[in-house]
XYZ file of N, CA, C and O in Angstrom:
872
model
N 103.182 72.804 92.332
C 103.510 73.931 93.194
C 104.256 73.511 94.385
O 103.863 72.576 95.080
N 105.324 74.252 94.740
C 106.102 73.866 95.836
C 105.447 74.318 97.165
O 104.679 75.341 97.181
N 105.653 73.588 98.212
C 105.031 73.845 99.489
C 106.095 73.963 100.571
O 106.976 72.992 100.634
N 106.085 74.932 101.324
C 107.113 75.238 102.383
C 106.387 75.431 103.691
O 105.558 76.310 103.815
N 106.557 74.524 104.650
C 105.887 74.618 105.950
C 106.877 74.852 107.098
O 107.923 74.185 107.213
N 106.596 75.919 107.904
C 107.416 76.329 108.951
C 106.568 76.366 110.250
O 105.446 76.939 110.252
N 107.112 75.854 111.324
C 106.461 75.900 112.594
C 107.208 76.832 113.620
O 108.476 76.694 113.734
N 106.521 77.702 114.293
C 107.109 78.636 115.319
C 106.472 78.248 116.638
O 105.320 78.542 116.897
N 107.277 77.612 117.482
C 106.779 77.213 118.787
C 105.971 75.930 118.727
O 105.275 75.604 119.657
N 105.969 75.295 117.594
C 105.147 74.036 117.447
C 105.865 73.176 116.363
O 106.422 73.631 115.421
N 105.800 71.853 116.671
C 106.351 70.915 115.640
C 105.345 70.621 114.502
O 104.177 70.667 114.705
N 105.873 70.381 113.348
C 105.048 70.032 112.176
C 105.059 68.517 111.968
O 106.114 67.934 111.648
N 103.888 67.912 112.250
C 103.800 66.501 112.125
C 103.565 65.985 110.646
O 103.147 66.837 109.848
N 103.749 64.713 110.455
C 103.517 64.177 109.069
C 102.084 64.227 108.782
O 101.751 64.513 107.582
N 101.180 64.173 109.748
C 99.726 64.257 109.467
C 99.378 65.644 108.984
O 98.595 65.824 108.091
N 99.984 66.659 109.639
C 99.662 68.066 109.203
C 100.206 68.245 107.824
O 99.517 68.968 107.046
N 101.382 67.790 107.495
C 101.916 67.964 106.254
C 101.046 67.290 105.175
O 100.839 67.881 104.057
N 100.477 66.123 105.413
C 99.611 65.449 104.462
C 98.293 66.253 104.228
O 97.856 66.345 103.153
N 97.760 66.863 105.326
C 96.542 67.660 105.179
C 96.844 68.886 104.401
O 96.062 69.340 103.530
N 98.023 69.512 104.595
C 98.406 70.682 103.794
C 98.457 70.312 102.342
O 97.988 71.093 101.456
N 99.046 69.198 101.956
C 99.154 68.750 100.582
C 97.807 68.617 99.985
O 97.571 68.888 98.765
N 96.865 68.141 100.752
C 95.467 67.970 100.203
C 94.829 69.276 99.918
O 94.199 69.455 98.974
N 95.098 70.279 100.845
C 94.565 71.580 100.630
C 95.213 72.364 99.487
O 94.603 73.152 98.811
N 96.453 72.051 99.232
C 97.182 72.701 98.146
C 96.501 72.392 96.773
O 96.531 73.262 95.938
N 95.968 71.229 96.680
C 95.313 70.824 95.411
C 94.127 71.762 95.142
O 93.909 72.237 93.991
N 93.439 72.189 96.148
C 92.301 73.102 95.960
C 92.866 74.406 95.584
O 92.199 75.121 94.757
N 93.979 74.923 96.148
C 94.514 76.212 95.812
C 95.000 76.231 94.430
O 94.831 77.188 93.671
N 95.662 75.129 94.020
C 96.225 75.086 92.589
C 95.137 75.131 91.580
O 95.360 75.673 90.487
N 93.921 74.621 91.922
C 92.851 74.666 90.955
C 92.445 76.127 90.673
O 91.981 76.489 89.529
N 92.499 76.951 91.719
C 92.154 78.390 91.545
C 93.229 79.265 91.073
O 93.018 80.336 90.567
N 94.491 78.840 91.353
C 95.669 79.632 90.974
C 96.713 78.733 90.303
O 97.736 78.379 90.874
N 96.368 78.260 88.985
C 97.258 77.376 88.318
C 98.698 77.976 87.991
O 99.628 77.273 87.790
N 98.806 79.349 88.011
C 100.074 79.951 87.696
C 100.969 80.134 88.918
O 102.055 80.617 88.856
N 100.376 79.825 90.111
C 101.151 79.929 91.420
C 102.287 79.002 91.438
O 102.255 77.914 90.908
N 103.424 79.415 91.970
C 104.671 78.615 91.999
C 104.991 77.987 93.379
O 105.591 76.985 93.459
N 104.559 78.747 94.429
C 104.922 78.261 95.772
C 103.890 78.799 96.799
O 103.357 79.916 96.672
N 103.583 77.989 97.762
C 102.812 78.390 98.919
C 103.616 78.209 100.181
O 104.089 77.131 100.430
N 103.678 79.251 100.994
C 104.444 79.188 102.266
C 103.395 79.074 103.358
O 102.476 79.902 103.475
N 103.586 78.082 104.232
C 102.634 77.879 105.370
C 103.404 78.035 106.625
O 104.385 77.306 106.914
N 103.003 79.036 107.441
C 103.652 79.343 108.747
C 102.646 79.114 109.871
O 101.568 79.668 109.903
N 102.989 78.187 110.779
C 102.156 77.894 111.959
C 102.819 78.392 113.162
O 103.947 78.041 113.511
N 102.105 79.301 113.908
C 102.648 79.880 115.092
C 101.819 79.480 116.308
O 100.575 79.729 116.321
N 102.463 78.880 117.370
C 101.717 78.447 118.600
C 101.993 79.497 119.669
O 103.114 79.930 119.891
N 100.920 79.962 120.233
C 101.085 81.008 121.311
C 100.399 80.490 122.594
O 99.383 79.874 122.614
N 101.134 80.873 123.674
C 100.618 80.555 125.051
C 100.510 81.889 125.740
O 101.284 82.841 125.486
N 99.555 81.973 126.705
C 99.292 83.213 127.408
C 99.349 82.952 128.915
O 98.836 82.022 129.473
N 100.018 83.944 129.693
C 100.148 83.894 131.072
C 98.844 84.273 131.786
O 98.675 83.978 132.989
N 97.901 84.931 131.090
C 96.685 85.410 131.715
C 95.662 84.305 131.871
O 94.563 84.513 132.348
N 95.926 83.027 131.453
C 95.018 81.967 131.523
C 94.193 81.835 130.244
O 93.365 80.913 130.160
N 94.439 82.664 129.264
C 93.721 82.558 128.007
C 94.123 81.264 127.322
O 95.190 80.836 127.436
N 93.194 80.660 126.575
C 93.429 79.370 125.938
C 94.504 79.581 124.911
O 94.493 80.571 124.107
N 95.413 78.566 124.802
C 96.456 78.692 123.762
C 95.814 78.573 122.348
O 94.750 78.050 122.188
N 96.460 79.191 121.410
C 96.005 79.136 120.043
C 97.071 78.920 119.030
O 98.268 79.017 119.368
N 96.672 78.705 117.812
C 97.492 78.527 116.660
C 97.139 79.503 115.547
O 95.934 79.614 115.300
N 98.121 80.109 114.956
C 97.864 81.062 113.824
C 98.492 80.389 112.577
O 99.735 80.126 112.657
N 97.749 80.265 111.585
C 98.209 79.729 110.287
C 98.218 80.834 109.267
O 97.174 81.370 108.988
N 99.369 81.172 108.657
C 99.622 82.164 107.699
C 99.873 81.448 106.359
O 100.862 80.662 106.308
N 99.169 81.808 105.294
C 99.413 81.309 103.957
C 99.872 82.397 103.055
O 99.224 83.463 103.041
N 100.953 82.198 102.372
C 101.445 83.183 101.383
C 101.639 82.494 100.014
O 102.502 81.634 99.916
N 100.931 82.984 99.022
C 100.937 82.378 97.705
C 101.791 83.260 96.739
O 101.493 84.486 96.634
N 102.778 82.700 96.167
C 103.685 83.512 95.305
C 103.785 82.809 93.948
O 103.642 81.595 93.813
N 104.034 83.671 92.911
C 104.242 83.146 91.557
C 104.078 84.257 90.568
O 104.398 85.388 90.861
N 103.592 83.906 89.371
C 103.412 84.936 88.389
C 102.170 85.758 88.698
O 101.050 85.204 88.705
N 102.285 87.017 88.991
C 101.209 87.812 89.413
C 101.442 88.374 90.805
O 102.457 88.087 91.415
N 100.459 89.044 91.376
C 100.622 89.667 92.727
C 100.646 88.605 93.842
O 100.023 87.498 93.676
N 101.233 88.910 94.861
C 101.302 87.958 96.115
C 99.925 88.008 96.732
O 99.195 88.941 96.813
N 99.527 86.786 97.205
C 98.201 86.572 97.842
C 98.470 86.017 99.204
O 99.268 85.056 99.375
N 97.808 86.562 100.250
C 98.069 86.148 101.586
C 96.782 85.998 102.420
O 95.862 86.837 102.203
N 96.771 85.091 103.359
C 95.609 84.959 104.243
C 96.082 84.299 105.519
O 97.084 83.552 105.524
N 95.440 84.569 106.586
C 95.737 83.978 107.888
C 94.477 83.754 108.733
O 93.451 84.412 108.575
N 94.583 82.822 109.714
C 93.450 82.557 110.593
C 94.051 81.953 111.895
O 95.137 81.392 111.939
N 93.237 82.198 112.957
C 93.664 81.707 114.375
C 92.625 80.882 114.955
O 91.338 81.245 114.892
N 93.030 79.769 115.598
C 92.068 78.947 116.320
C 92.871 78.029 117.290
O 94.126 77.970 117.233
N 92.179 77.531 118.261
C 92.752 76.678 119.299
C 93.400 75.448 118.669
O 94.403 74.888 119.199
N 92.785 74.962 117.597
C 93.339 73.760 116.875
C 93.946 74.199 115.511
O 93.334 74.918 114.757
N 95.161 73.778 115.342
C 95.888 74.218 114.088
C 95.223 73.702 112.777
O 95.379 74.363 111.734
N 94.577 72.543 112.855
C 93.978 72.064 111.631
C 92.755 72.938 111.287
O 92.472 73.183 110.140
N 91.988 73.377 112.284
C 90.816 74.271 112.043
C 91.376 75.658 111.509
O 90.758 76.143 110.590
N 92.472 76.075 112.102
C 93.056 77.340 111.630
C 93.485 77.256 110.148
O 93.348 78.103 109.408
N 94.012 76.001 109.822
C 94.413 75.833 108.463
C 93.227 75.860 107.532
O 93.260 76.489 106.445
N 92.080 75.207 107.930
C 90.897 75.185 107.098
C 90.408 76.610 106.873
O 90.041 76.982 105.779
N 90.404 77.416 107.932
C 89.827 78.828 107.833
C 90.805 79.626 106.981
O 90.296 80.431 106.097
N 92.117 79.490 107.072
C 93.100 80.256 106.234
C 92.880 79.866 104.837
O 92.948 80.777 103.873
N 92.767 78.574 104.500
C 92.570 78.103 103.101
C 91.280 78.666 102.516
O 91.230 79.089 101.336
N 90.178 78.684 103.319
C 88.936 79.221 102.884
C 89.051 80.706 102.532
O 88.547 81.138 101.496
N 89.808 81.503 103.375
C 89.981 82.886 103.076
C 90.808 83.098 101.782
O 90.458 83.890 100.972
N 91.845 82.316 101.644
C 92.714 82.439 100.508
C 91.872 82.096 99.212
O 92.070 82.825 98.226
N 91.158 81.024 99.216
C 90.437 80.654 98.046
C 89.358 81.672 97.721
O 89.105 81.969 96.505
N 88.742 82.246 98.769
C 87.738 83.290 98.479
C 88.363 84.539 97.836
O 87.771 85.153 96.915
N 89.549 84.915 98.274
C 90.243 86.013 97.635
C 90.646 85.719 96.198
O 90.501 86.555 95.305
N 90.980 84.513 95.957
C 91.382 84.070 94.545
C 90.127 84.101 93.692
O 90.165 84.518 92.503
N 88.979 83.651 94.184
C 87.686 83.715 93.435
C 87.286 85.106 93.115
O 86.834 85.397 91.998
N 87.396 85.990 94.083
C 87.035 87.409 93.859
C 87.963 88.007 92.696
O 87.409 88.708 91.879
N 89.229 87.722 92.801
C 90.161 88.232 91.818
C 89.817 87.752 90.406
O 89.874 88.442 89.430
N 89.464 86.397 90.373
C 89.168 85.799 89.027
C 87.818 86.431 88.516
O 87.736 86.739 87.309
N 86.828 86.691 89.406
C 85.571 87.300 88.940
C 85.793 88.689 88.398
O 85.200 89.075 87.464
N 86.674 89.393 89.085
C 86.920 90.814 88.680
C 87.679 90.749 87.290
O 87.486 91.736 86.484
N 88.521 89.834 87.140
C 89.277 89.758 85.780
C 88.264 89.431 84.676
O 88.380 90.079 83.588
N 87.324 88.598 84.940
C 86.296 88.240 83.933
C 85.394 89.440 83.671
O 85.153 89.734 82.478
N 85.087 90.167 84.764
C 84.246 91.423 84.594
C 85.040 92.427 83.806
O 84.439 93.155 82.991
N 86.249 92.591 84.026
C 87.100 93.581 83.339
C 87.197 93.189 81.789
O 87.180 94.144 81.020
N 87.268 91.956 81.498
C 87.304 91.569 80.074
C 85.955 91.845 79.370
O 85.898 92.230 78.263
N 84.876 91.590 80.105
C 83.507 91.735 79.550
C 83.113 93.228 79.498
O 82.327 93.646 78.675
N 83.697 94.041 80.476
C 83.333 95.440 80.462
C 84.648 96.247 80.658
O 84.929 96.825 81.726
N 85.381 96.271 79.535
C 86.719 96.975 79.659
C 86.590 98.502 79.932
O 85.641 99.179 79.417
N 87.473 99.016 80.733
C 87.553 100.505 81.044
C 88.812 101.010 80.274
O 89.875 101.335 80.855
N 88.588 101.230 78.979
C 89.758 101.762 78.115
C 89.520 103.152 77.735
O 88.403 103.620 77.645
N 90.605 103.801 77.426
C 90.525 105.237 76.979
C 90.149 105.230 75.496
O 90.445 104.287 74.717
N 89.339 106.224 75.087
C 88.913 106.433 73.717
C 89.146 107.862 73.341
O 88.929 108.741 74.152
N 89.420 108.083 72.066
C 89.661 109.439 71.533
C 88.438 109.915 70.818
O 87.965 109.347 69.875
N 87.905 111.112 71.278
C 86.819 111.770 70.638
C 87.360 112.786 69.592
O 87.873 113.838 69.982
N 87.184 112.458 68.319
C 87.803 113.204 67.247
C 87.080 114.707 67.230
O 87.683 115.641 66.946
N 85.760 114.618 67.520
C 85.096 115.949 67.462
C 85.580 116.922 68.566
O 85.727 118.074 68.245
N 85.785 116.458 69.731
C 86.273 117.289 70.843
C 87.760 117.341 70.946
O 88.292 118.183 71.613
N 88.466 116.362 70.354
C 89.873 116.302 70.450
C 90.336 115.988 71.799
O 91.373 116.431 72.269
N 89.546 115.133 72.583
C 89.879 114.815 73.927
C 89.795 113.297 74.146
O 89.193 112.566 73.373
N 90.538 112.874 75.203
C 90.505 111.485 75.540
C 89.434 111.243 76.630
O 89.326 111.963 77.578
N 88.575 110.237 76.449
C 87.598 109.826 77.427
C 88.037 108.563 78.046
O 88.645 107.702 77.515
N 87.594 108.395 79.368
C 87.875 107.179 80.115
C 89.242 107.222 80.728
O 89.694 106.140 81.290
N 89.967 108.257 80.742
C 91.241 108.314 81.460
C 91.422 109.743 81.974
O 91.054 110.748 81.355
N 91.957 109.842 83.174
C 92.112 111.090 83.848
C 93.605 111.575 83.659
O 94.536 111.152 84.276
N 93.798 112.542 82.690
C 95.143 113.029 82.399
C 95.130 114.555 82.590
O 94.239 115.264 82.011
N 96.004 115.054 83.334
C 96.128 116.532 83.517
C 97.528 116.899 83.113
O 98.541 116.445 83.597
N 97.567 117.867 82.132
C 98.899 118.306 81.665
C 99.751 118.954 82.813
O 99.270 119.603 83.689
N 101.044 118.666 82.750
C 101.946 119.183 83.704
C 102.105 120.732 83.463
O 102.162 121.178 82.284
N 102.307 121.502 84.595
C 102.504 122.975 84.380
C 103.884 123.236 83.900
O 104.707 122.386 83.948
N 104.090 124.445 83.358
C 105.396 124.844 82.801
C 106.490 124.854 83.931
O 107.606 124.420 83.648
N 106.057 125.137 85.180
C 107.023 125.134 86.240
C 107.478 123.727 86.589
O 108.719 123.541 86.792
N 106.604 122.774 86.581
C 106.968 121.351 86.831
C 107.900 120.831 85.741
O 108.876 120.171 85.983
N 107.567 121.160 84.454
C 108.420 120.710 83.332
C 109.806 121.315 83.429
O 110.833 120.695 83.184
N 109.904 122.621 83.932
C 111.140 123.258 84.066
C 112.007 122.568 85.149
O 113.181 122.303 84.932
N 111.402 122.242 86.304
C 112.086 121.592 87.399
C 112.546 120.197 87.003
O 113.705 119.726 87.416
N 111.762 119.479 86.187
C 112.221 118.136 85.720
C 113.346 118.261 84.717
O 114.271 117.504 84.825
N 113.234 119.255 83.908
C 114.335 119.442 82.881
C 115.664 119.806 83.476
O 116.725 119.409 83.059
N 115.640 120.703 84.526
C 116.817 121.160 85.188
C 117.335 120.240 86.300
O 118.441 120.493 86.875
N 116.511 119.253 86.642
C 116.929 118.337 87.784
C 116.816 118.980 89.092
O 117.519 118.562 90.045
N 116.017 119.988 89.237
C 115.797 120.608 90.520
C 115.017 119.699 91.459
O 113.838 119.457 91.229
N 115.636 119.344 92.553
C 115.017 118.381 93.518
C 115.314 118.884 94.963
O 116.427 119.215 95.220
N 114.250 119.000 95.789
C 114.465 119.421 97.202
C 115.497 118.451 97.918
O 115.292 117.217 97.779
N 116.533 119.036 98.597
C 117.479 118.147 99.304
C 117.495 118.559 100.798
O 117.554 119.722 101.094
N 117.502 117.539 101.586
C 117.593 117.752 103.050
C 118.880 117.216 103.527
O 119.183 116.011 103.445
N 119.723 118.095 104.120
C 120.979 117.630 104.645
C 120.964 117.419 106.081
O 120.173 117.990 106.830
N 121.793 116.501 106.590
C 121.972 116.207 107.997
C 121.058 115.110 108.389
O 120.070 114.760 107.766
N 121.318 114.517 109.529
C 120.565 113.465 110.059
C 120.082 113.830 111.506
O 120.925 114.211 112.307
N 118.799 113.721 111.706
C 118.308 113.980 113.118
C 118.251 112.697 113.936
O 117.965 111.635 113.503
N 118.759 112.918 115.220
C 118.729 111.761 116.122
C 117.294 111.376 116.455
O 116.540 112.222 116.884
N 117.001 110.117 116.500
C 115.663 109.676 116.716
C 115.395 109.815 118.239
O 116.185 109.452 119.080
N 114.249 110.369 118.600
C 113.884 110.540 119.945
C 113.482 109.150 120.565
O 112.834 108.340 119.893
N 113.744 108.955 121.826
C 113.360 107.718 122.467
C 111.943 107.649 122.696
O 111.178 108.561 122.989
N 111.411 106.445 122.467
C 109.988 106.195 122.695
C 109.820 104.774 123.127
O 110.441 103.906 122.657
N 108.914 104.594 124.177
C 108.659 103.190 124.617
C 107.812 102.406 123.661
O 107.654 101.160 123.836
N 107.173 103.026 122.717
C 106.255 102.434 121.790
C 107.142 101.810 120.622
O 107.977 102.420 120.000
N 106.930 100.472 120.408
C 107.676 99.872 119.326
C 106.808 99.936 118.018
O 105.674 99.559 117.968
N 107.467 100.499 117.066
C 106.755 100.762 115.784
C 107.430 99.838 114.740
O 108.591 99.984 114.418
N 106.563 98.941 114.123
C 107.204 98.059 113.072
C 107.118 98.814 111.748
O 106.196 99.522 111.414
N 108.236 98.776 111.004
C 108.239 99.488 109.750
C 108.561 98.522 108.640
O 109.229 97.514 108.786
N 108.003 98.856 107.465
C 108.240 98.007 106.259
C 108.461 98.980 105.081
O 107.749 100.016 104.963
N 109.301 98.602 104.131
C 109.521 99.418 102.937
C 109.276 98.589 101.711
O 109.703 97.434 101.628
N 108.508 99.145 100.741
C 108.219 98.437 99.479
C 108.606 99.317 98.274
O 108.645 100.540 98.460
N 108.772 98.680 97.200
C 108.990 99.455 95.986
C 107.701 100.174 95.566
O 106.626 99.571 95.682
N 107.787 101.413 95.176
C 106.615 102.120 94.750
C 106.038 101.487 93.509
O 106.765 101.197 92.578
N 104.705 101.432 93.424
C 104.025 100.885 92.276
C 103.007 101.881 91.769
O 102.144 102.292 92.631
N 102.970 102.069 90.467
C 101.960 102.958 89.853
C 100.820 102.137 89.461
O 101.019 101.062 88.671
N 99.585 102.405 89.731
C 98.369 101.668 89.363
C 97.164 102.438 89.525
O 97.158 103.516 90.181
N 96.064 101.984 88.888
C 94.783 102.680 89.063
C 94.175 102.348 90.388
O 94.610 101.360 91.061
N 93.137 103.046 90.786
C 92.490 102.862 92.024
C 91.843 101.433 92.060
O 91.852 100.648 92.990
N 91.268 101.041 90.850
C 90.592 99.717 90.727
C 91.647 98.572 90.917
O 91.413 97.634 91.628
N 92.839 98.770 90.351
C 93.860 97.750 90.612
C 94.413 97.712 91.997
O 94.620 96.609 92.495
N 94.414 98.814 92.687
C 94.773 98.885 94.117
C 93.779 98.162 94.930
O 94.156 97.435 95.931
N 92.496 98.306 94.669
C 91.401 97.558 95.442
C 91.648 96.085 95.207
O 91.519 95.277 96.188
N 91.926 95.676 93.973
C 92.110 94.278 93.711
C 93.292 93.726 94.549
O 93.234 92.647 95.089
N 94.400 94.471 94.521
C 95.596 94.003 95.251
C 95.334 93.975 96.771
O 95.797 93.022 97.438
N 94.572 94.918 97.292
C 94.206 94.873 98.718
C 93.433 93.651 99.060
O 93.626 93.017 100.109
N 92.470 93.282 98.159
C 91.680 92.099 98.422
C 92.528 90.862 98.389
O 92.340 89.890 99.092
N 93.505 90.775 97.475
C 94.331 89.686 97.360
C 95.226 89.371 98.534
O 95.453 88.264 98.988
N 95.758 90.467 99.182
C 96.621 90.309 100.352
C 95.767 90.265 101.647
O 96.342 90.008 102.765
N 94.495 90.546 101.604
C 93.684 90.399 102.737
C 93.812 91.436 103.734
O 93.494 91.263 104.938
N 94.278 92.668 103.352
C 94.442 93.768 104.272
C 93.232 94.730 104.241
O 92.380 94.549 103.304
N 93.189 95.690 105.166
C 92.133 96.665 105.173
C 92.546 97.925 104.441
O 91.764 98.831 104.323
N 93.805 97.964 104.038
C 94.278 99.132 103.220
C 95.384 98.746 102.313
O 95.995 97.640 102.418
N 95.692 99.616 101.317
C 96.739 99.302 100.407
C 97.398 100.605 99.913
O 96.671 101.501 99.452
N 98.716 100.727 100.026
C 99.444 101.989 99.685
C 99.977 101.840 98.272
O 100.578 100.819 97.914
N 99.774 102.816 97.435
C 100.303 102.820 95.984
C 100.417 104.220 95.436
O 100.106 105.188 96.124
N 100.950 104.339 94.250
C 100.985 105.619 93.544
C 99.852 105.647 92.499
O 99.850 104.743 91.646
N 99.021 106.656 92.623
C 97.914 106.746 91.640
C 98.400 107.068 90.318
O 98.971 108.099 90.028
N 98.191 106.131 89.289
C 98.680 106.338 87.933
C 98.080 107.498 87.265
O 98.633 108.111 86.338
N 96.821 107.877 87.714
C 96.134 109.033 87.135
C 96.648 110.350 87.587
O 96.590 111.407 86.815
N 97.237 110.460 88.839
C 97.607 111.737 89.350
C 99.084 111.783 89.782
O 99.639 112.826 90.102
N 99.795 110.609 89.866
C 101.178 110.485 90.351
C 101.247 110.858 91.815
O 102.291 111.165 92.349
N 100.126 110.806 92.581
C 100.117 111.167 93.994
C 100.109 109.850 94.848
O 99.467 108.854 94.493
N 100.959 109.820 95.913
C 100.841 108.672 96.877
C 99.396 108.620 97.401
O 98.784 109.595 97.896
N 98.823 107.413 97.412
C 97.454 107.226 97.812
C 97.256 105.990 98.537
O 98.079 105.041 98.537
N 96.107 105.881 99.285
C 95.778 104.668 100.043
C 94.274 104.325 99.850
O 93.515 105.221 99.902
N 94.055 103.108 99.426
C 92.645 102.700 99.369
C 92.389 101.951 100.717
O 93.297 101.229 101.128
N 91.189 102.032 101.182
C 90.894 101.362 102.403
C 89.419 100.847 102.414
O 88.581 101.403 101.656
N 89.169 99.854 103.210
C 87.874 99.246 103.239
C 86.977 99.964 104.272
O 87.372 100.299 105.396
N 85.782 100.258 103.860
C 84.766 100.864 104.707
C 83.663 99.795 105.075
O 83.947 98.599 104.816
N 82.613 100.215 105.622
C 81.572 99.290 105.994
C 80.911 98.705 104.702
O 80.802 99.311 103.735
N 80.593 97.398 104.866
C 79.928 96.746 103.705
C 81.027 96.479 102.632
O 82.136 96.063 102.900
N 80.661 96.768 101.378
C 81.585 96.600 100.238
C 82.029 97.949 99.678
O 82.431 98.059 98.539
N 81.986 99.011 100.513
C 82.417 100.316 100.156
C 83.962 100.494 100.349
O 84.433 99.876 101.295
N 84.575 101.300 99.529
C 85.974 101.528 99.670
C 86.194 103.078 99.659
O 85.370 103.812 99.149
N 87.300 103.510 100.199
C 87.671 104.949 100.250
C 89.079 105.055 99.749
O 89.901 104.149 99.703
N 89.445 106.316 99.303
C 90.724 106.596 98.811
C 91.239 107.904 99.504
O 90.509 108.835 99.548
N 92.473 107.884 99.941
C 93.112 109.045 100.584
C 94.373 109.304 99.742
O 95.149 108.330 99.564
N 94.591 110.533 99.361
C 95.721 110.920 98.488
C 96.517 112.110 99.159
O 95.913 112.919 99.757
N 97.825 112.111 98.876
C 98.681 113.327 99.253
C 98.843 114.120 97.989
O 99.279 113.643 97.002
N 98.532 115.400 98.097
C 98.612 116.272 96.832
C 99.790 117.285 96.941
O 99.962 118.057 96.036
N 100.519 117.316 98.108
C 101.551 118.234 98.236
C 102.724 117.968 97.325
O 103.230 116.806 97.246
N 103.210 118.943 96.494
C 104.324 118.707 95.607
C 105.679 118.986 96.259
O 106.663 118.628 95.707
N 105.761 119.761 97.312
C 107.029 120.094 98.012
C 106.802 120.174 99.463
O 105.627 120.357 99.967
N 107.807 119.985 100.230
C 107.707 120.031 101.661
C 107.479 121.474 102.123
O 107.798 122.415 101.433
N 106.831 121.646 103.292
C 106.608 123.021 103.832
C 107.871 123.838 103.848
O 107.922 125.052 103.595
N 109.019 123.205 104.253
C 110.316 124.003 104.310
C 110.677 124.486 102.943
O 111.206 125.643 102.796
N 110.531 123.602 101.912
C 110.914 124.105 100.585
C 110.044 125.173 100.070
O 110.490 126.078 99.380
N 108.732 125.129 100.449
C 107.794 126.150 100.022
C 108.154 127.478 100.654
O 108.072 128.561 100.102
N 108.496 127.445 101.989
C 108.899 128.633 102.715
C 110.163 129.309 102.064
O 110.216 130.559 101.990
N 111.087 128.517 101.648
C 112.262 129.104 101.067
C 112.015 129.715 99.732
O 112.422 130.826 99.426
């Protein structure tokens, strides 16, 4: 597995590189299909007198979903240990869920007596939706609005839309180490977000609007 180490505001010593290589062996054992791990070390100083710290970010890429973890500590070696522990724990959880899925598959089955599918949530599209798809009718918004000035800096990111089940979205959220994950629900085709609640509970928020308020008014 390839290793790429980058330092922001801090130099990367040979000792740190050797320690990273030792930790990579542990990651490879849990993720043999991974192709590369990116290690980013960021050193921060504070004018308020707060103790300087180091943040170590690990990003694992390869065949399968991206896995990410990070940790912060005054010592970069400690931060590295914490980040590796988080990454390995996420990989273990993902492996356990894959084993559980194989032992307890959630597959659709056809009931001949009722003539219905069990284990999958499918709702037939309405005649109006089918007509709009067939005719290519799509709401169009013309013109560009000038963005209003705001002193608040908002970071934006754009990703390719992915259709998946709620269970798969929870797995992806655990892998990237975030508290939420945005996806398209494969059962409803609605934009949805899974998020972490207290304990091991999760929640789901979905958008069910099929057209914008302006299009509905017209």
